[in-house]
Amino acid sequence: MKPVLNFYLSAGKRAKVATAGGILTRVVQAAEAAGWQVILRDESDPVGGDGYHLVYNRAVTAPRTLVLRRCYFDPFWRIEATNDRWDWEVTGKSFPDTASQDAEGFRRRWQAKLFAGQDVSRQGHIFMPLQGKLLAHRHFQAASPIGMIHNTRAADPSRKIFATLHPRETYSVAELDALRGIEGFELTDRPSMELLAGCDYVVTENSAMALTGFFAEKPAVLFARIDFHHIAASVPRDGMAAFDPQPKPPFAAYLKWFFRRNAITSWADDAVDRIRVRFRNHGWPM
């Protein structure tokens, strides 16, 4: 009897499996080439029971279940045992910091794509992309977002902080009140990419804007755990010494390692093989 992969997707994504040729198609190809049966299930179906289960960008709640999630930018993807990025496998790896062929070309190409039309420069400010739950100190954070603001002002009082709110978050009156009246701190609706392009460095809990900034060689100070911590200054790892002067991080080598060595590139010739390797690494008999 063939092993069964139950693949949970929305109706729109199920339609793409046969036509789009992207990561969803590659997953099906990988399983079928290994002799598995693939059953496309609706994302609302209960996860569990016989066979193996792959969900799309959602919590893993059942045995023999993995999650497929974009690694920040298409065409890069990861297959993981948890949907929490700070617990992804790459988080615990050591970055080798060795020269990589065409790493600088990779960084420059993505900078041109992500920062098209922006003035990438140092304009003397800190960019702080805020996320959610501004008053809460959660288990993966070194401080609450409000605490992060005050700690940053104490560590670097000479630079102004320009902060943005997350467009998909809802904020309480108490949260918004807590942002008022902080010296050297300004909440702004200026475009995030403009602020990122012009900042000296990024301070955030674990916003993907910090990783985006690596393509423009913007250093980052992180107040929470995340998978791209390796070349960032990290308060969970280093305490407030994270604000001490640091040598320039090896941005290009790191980005090539993070995206091309530790993620699946959906269009690459080795995508199907790498998908099977990921399943096998999680103990699946593929």
XYZ file of C-alpha atoms in Angstrom:
286
model
C 0.000 0.000 0.000
C 1.315 3.438 -0.934
C 2.094 5.922 1.845
C -0.361 8.817 1.781
C 0.449 12.522 1.941
C -2.580 14.590 2.943
C -1.910 18.116 1.673
C -4.226 20.768 3.178
C -4.791 23.786 0.935
C -7.398 26.412 0.120
C -9.471 25.932 -3.031
C -7.415 28.523 -4.851
C -4.134 26.858 -3.962
C -5.449 23.416 -4.873
C -6.252 24.773 -8.344
C -2.678 26.038 -8.669
C -1.179 22.600 -8.053
C -2.040 21.460 -11.586
C -1.306 24.731 -13.370
C 1.130 27.026 -11.595
C 4.321 24.961 -11.513
C 5.469 26.540 -8.226
C 6.248 25.104 -4.820
C 2.855 23.385 -4.429
C 3.391 21.487 -7.673
C 6.930 20.595 -6.616
C 5.702 19.105 -3.336
C 3.243 16.864 -5.187
C 5.920 15.862 -7.698
C 8.339 14.980 -4.907
C 5.841 12.749 -3.120
C 4.558 11.017 -6.246
C 8.072 10.399 -7.572
C 8.805 8.608 -4.285
C 5.786 6.324 -4.803
C 3.408 8.152 -2.466
C -0.253 8.937 -3.018
C -1.115 12.626 -2.609
C -4.601 13.618 -1.441
C -5.396 17.319 -1.749
C -7.652 18.248 1.143
C -9.404 21.486 1.984
C -7.614 23.631 4.541
C -10.723 23.441 6.760
C -10.581 19.626 6.985
C -9.478 18.232 10.372
C -5.778 17.385 10.340
C -4.867 13.931 11.596
C -5.595 10.283 11.157
C -3.906 7.863 8.802
C -0.975 8.879 6.649
C 1.215 11.947 6.773
C 0.046 15.552 6.773
C 1.344 18.793 5.303
C -0.342 22.098 6.160
C 0.284 25.529 4.676
C 1.424 28.356 6.955
C -0.504 27.347 10.051
C 0.132 25.761 13.422
C 1.163 22.114 13.570
C -1.337 20.375 15.852
C -1.286 16.674 14.969
C 1.252 13.831 14.807
C 3.072 13.181 11.520
C 2.389 16.755 10.430
C 4.741 19.308 8.898
C 4.161 22.840 7.650
C 5.065 24.455 4.336
C 5.740 28.184 4.669
C 7.338 30.807 2.508
C 10.810 31.810 3.640
C 9.953 35.526 3.551
C 10.281 35.961 -0.232
C 9.077 33.840 -3.131
C 10.676 31.619 -4.528
C 12.186 30.537 -1.173
C 10.306 28.032 1.006
C 10.766 25.896 4.098
C 9.233 22.642 5.345
C 9.329 22.600 9.126
C 7.937 20.853 12.209
C 6.546 24.134 13.581
C 5.121 27.319 12.119
C 7.069 29.418 14.655
C 9.987 30.851 12.722
C 12.114 31.271 15.855
C 12.084 27.476 16.249
C 12.888 26.618 12.636
C 15.842 24.331 12.078
C 18.110 27.037 10.646
C 17.805 28.986 13.913
C 20.047 26.502 15.691
C 22.617 26.220 12.909
C 25.961 27.991 12.999
C 26.573 30.385 10.140
C 29.946 29.378 8.667
C 30.842 32.916 7.441
C 32.791 31.657 4.448
C 33.040 33.200 1.001
C 30.320 32.036 -1.366
C 30.446 32.275 -5.135
C 28.318 35.153 -6.437
C 27.079 36.020 -2.938
C 27.550 39.747 -3.553
C 25.776 39.441 -6.891
C 22.872 37.697 -5.156
C 22.655 40.485 -2.563
C 22.852 43.260 -5.153
C 20.200 41.722 -7.391
C 17.764 41.441 -4.488
C 18.597 44.937 -3.241
C 17.772 46.291 -6.698
C 14.468 44.397 -6.642
C 13.396 45.253 -3.088
C 14.688 48.832 -2.929
C 13.849 49.978 -6.456
C 13.424 53.753 -6.471
C 14.726 54.183 -2.905
C 17.708 56.230 -1.756
C 19.776 53.692 0.159
C 21.813 55.857 2.504
C 22.542 56.650 6.154
C 20.333 59.536 7.271
C 20.962 59.325 10.997
C 17.803 57.623 12.275
C 16.782 54.234 13.647
C 13.931 52.434 11.905
C 11.689 50.499 14.288
C 8.938 48.402 12.645
C 6.534 47.572 15.461
C 4.454 44.417 15.456
C 1.604 43.437 17.788
C 0.845 43.274 21.538
C 2.856 46.383 22.367
C 2.424 46.057 26.142
C 3.026 42.300 26.425
C 6.381 40.641 27.120
C 6.028 37.309 25.352
C 8.120 34.201 25.923
C 10.313 34.626 22.830
C 11.047 38.299 23.548
C 13.692 39.972 25.703
C 11.286 42.854 26.437
C 7.848 44.044 25.431
C 7.734 46.354 22.396
C 7.205 49.334 24.718
C 10.183 48.171 26.749
C 12.176 47.845 23.536
C 11.498 51.497 22.712
C 12.683 52.741 26.098
C 15.725 50.438 26.097
C 16.695 51.674 22.635
C 16.377 55.312 23.681
C 18.618 54.594 26.683
C 21.210 52.774 24.589
C 21.300 55.266 21.686
C 19.822 58.600 22.782
C 21.455 60.585 19.956
C 19.483 58.977 17.126
C 15.801 59.599 16.518
C 13.550 56.541 16.219
C 11.016 56.457 13.407
C 8.484 53.688 14.090
C 5.645 52.195 12.075
C 2.657 50.087 13.116
C 1.950 46.732 11.511
C -0.813 47.098 8.902
C -2.516 43.838 9.907
C -2.517 44.455 13.660
C -5.222 46.139 15.733
C -4.030 48.323 18.591
C -5.841 49.236 21.799
C -6.201 52.750 23.160
C -3.809 51.812 25.975
C -1.175 50.671 23.470
C -1.428 53.840 21.402
C -1.364 56.001 24.530
C 1.860 54.291 25.606
C 3.551 55.459 22.397
C 2.829 59.127 23.061
C 5.283 61.541 24.639
C 8.451 59.462 24.294
C 11.362 61.807 23.645
C 13.212 61.057 20.408
C 10.499 58.668 19.225
C 8.086 59.355 16.374
C 5.283 57.132 15.137
C 4.940 57.788 11.426
C 2.937 56.662 8.409
C 5.853 57.213 6.032
C 6.470 54.155 3.819
C 8.430 51.458 5.599
C 10.793 50.894 2.677
C 11.663 54.600 2.621
C 12.463 54.540 6.325
C 14.433 51.317 5.960
C 16.436 52.631 3.006
C 17.467 55.748 4.921
C 18.118 54.367 8.397
C 21.445 53.799 10.121
C 20.155 50.510 11.509
C 16.965 48.632 12.419
C 15.669 47.832 15.888
C 12.759 45.411 16.107
C 11.421 42.441 17.996
C 11.705 40.114 14.984
C 10.098 41.893 12.024
C 11.005 40.631 8.555
C 11.910 44.240 7.752
C 15.217 43.594 9.528
C 15.983 40.719 7.171
C 14.934 42.874 4.212
C 17.386 45.488 5.439
C 20.258 43.008 5.178
C 19.958 43.274 1.381
C 20.757 47.005 1.735
C 23.493 46.257 4.291
C 21.481 47.661 7.196
C 22.530 46.237 10.589
C 19.818 45.128 12.990
C 19.289 44.821 16.726
C 16.699 42.177 17.585
C 14.727 41.993 20.833
C 13.168 38.588 20.090
C 14.178 35.183 18.858
C 13.933 34.561 15.106
C 15.508 32.378 12.435
C 17.670 35.143 10.864
C 19.449 36.136 14.100
C 22.931 34.928 13.152
C 24.490 38.192 11.893
C 22.165 40.509 13.806
C 22.873 41.963 17.208
C 20.519 40.066 19.525
C 19.322 41.200 22.933
C 18.074 37.668 23.821
C 21.578 36.397 23.033
C 23.845 39.311 24.027
C 21.817 41.480 26.403
C 22.126 45.244 25.981
C 25.677 44.712 24.687
C 23.839 44.184 21.414
C 23.973 47.986 21.054
C 27.776 48.095 21.355
C 29.729 48.950 18.179
C 30.011 45.917 15.914
C 32.086 45.079 12.825
C 30.215 45.148 9.556
C 28.266 41.891 9.218
C 28.967 39.654 6.182
C 25.606 40.467 4.638
C 26.141 38.916 1.206
C 27.581 35.604 2.418
C 24.844 35.321 5.028
C 21.971 35.986 2.648
C 23.269 33.426 0.160
C 23.609 30.864 2.986
C 20.201 31.655 4.501
C 18.161 31.592 1.306
C 20.030 29.369 -1.117
C 21.574 26.831 1.292
C 18.827 26.639 3.914
C 15.614 27.057 1.931
C 14.026 25.392 -1.079
C 14.048 27.480 -4.260
C 10.828 26.505 -6.007
C 12.099 26.950 -9.581
C 15.500 25.315 -9.026
C 16.425 22.036 -10.694
C 17.048 20.452 -7.286
C 13.734 21.572 -5.730
C 12.062 18.145 -5.869
C 15.132 16.427 -4.418
C 15.434 18.981 -1.628
C 11.768 18.596 -0.722
C 12.248 14.847 -0.356
C 15.343 15.434 1.780
C 13.362 17.726 4.076
C 10.667 15.066 4.517
C 13.296 12.396 5.221
C 15.083 14.660 7.712
C 11.830 14.818 9.656
C 11.621 11.042 9.760
C 9.187 10.492 6.917
C 9.924 7.339 4.859
C 10.227 9.128 1.518
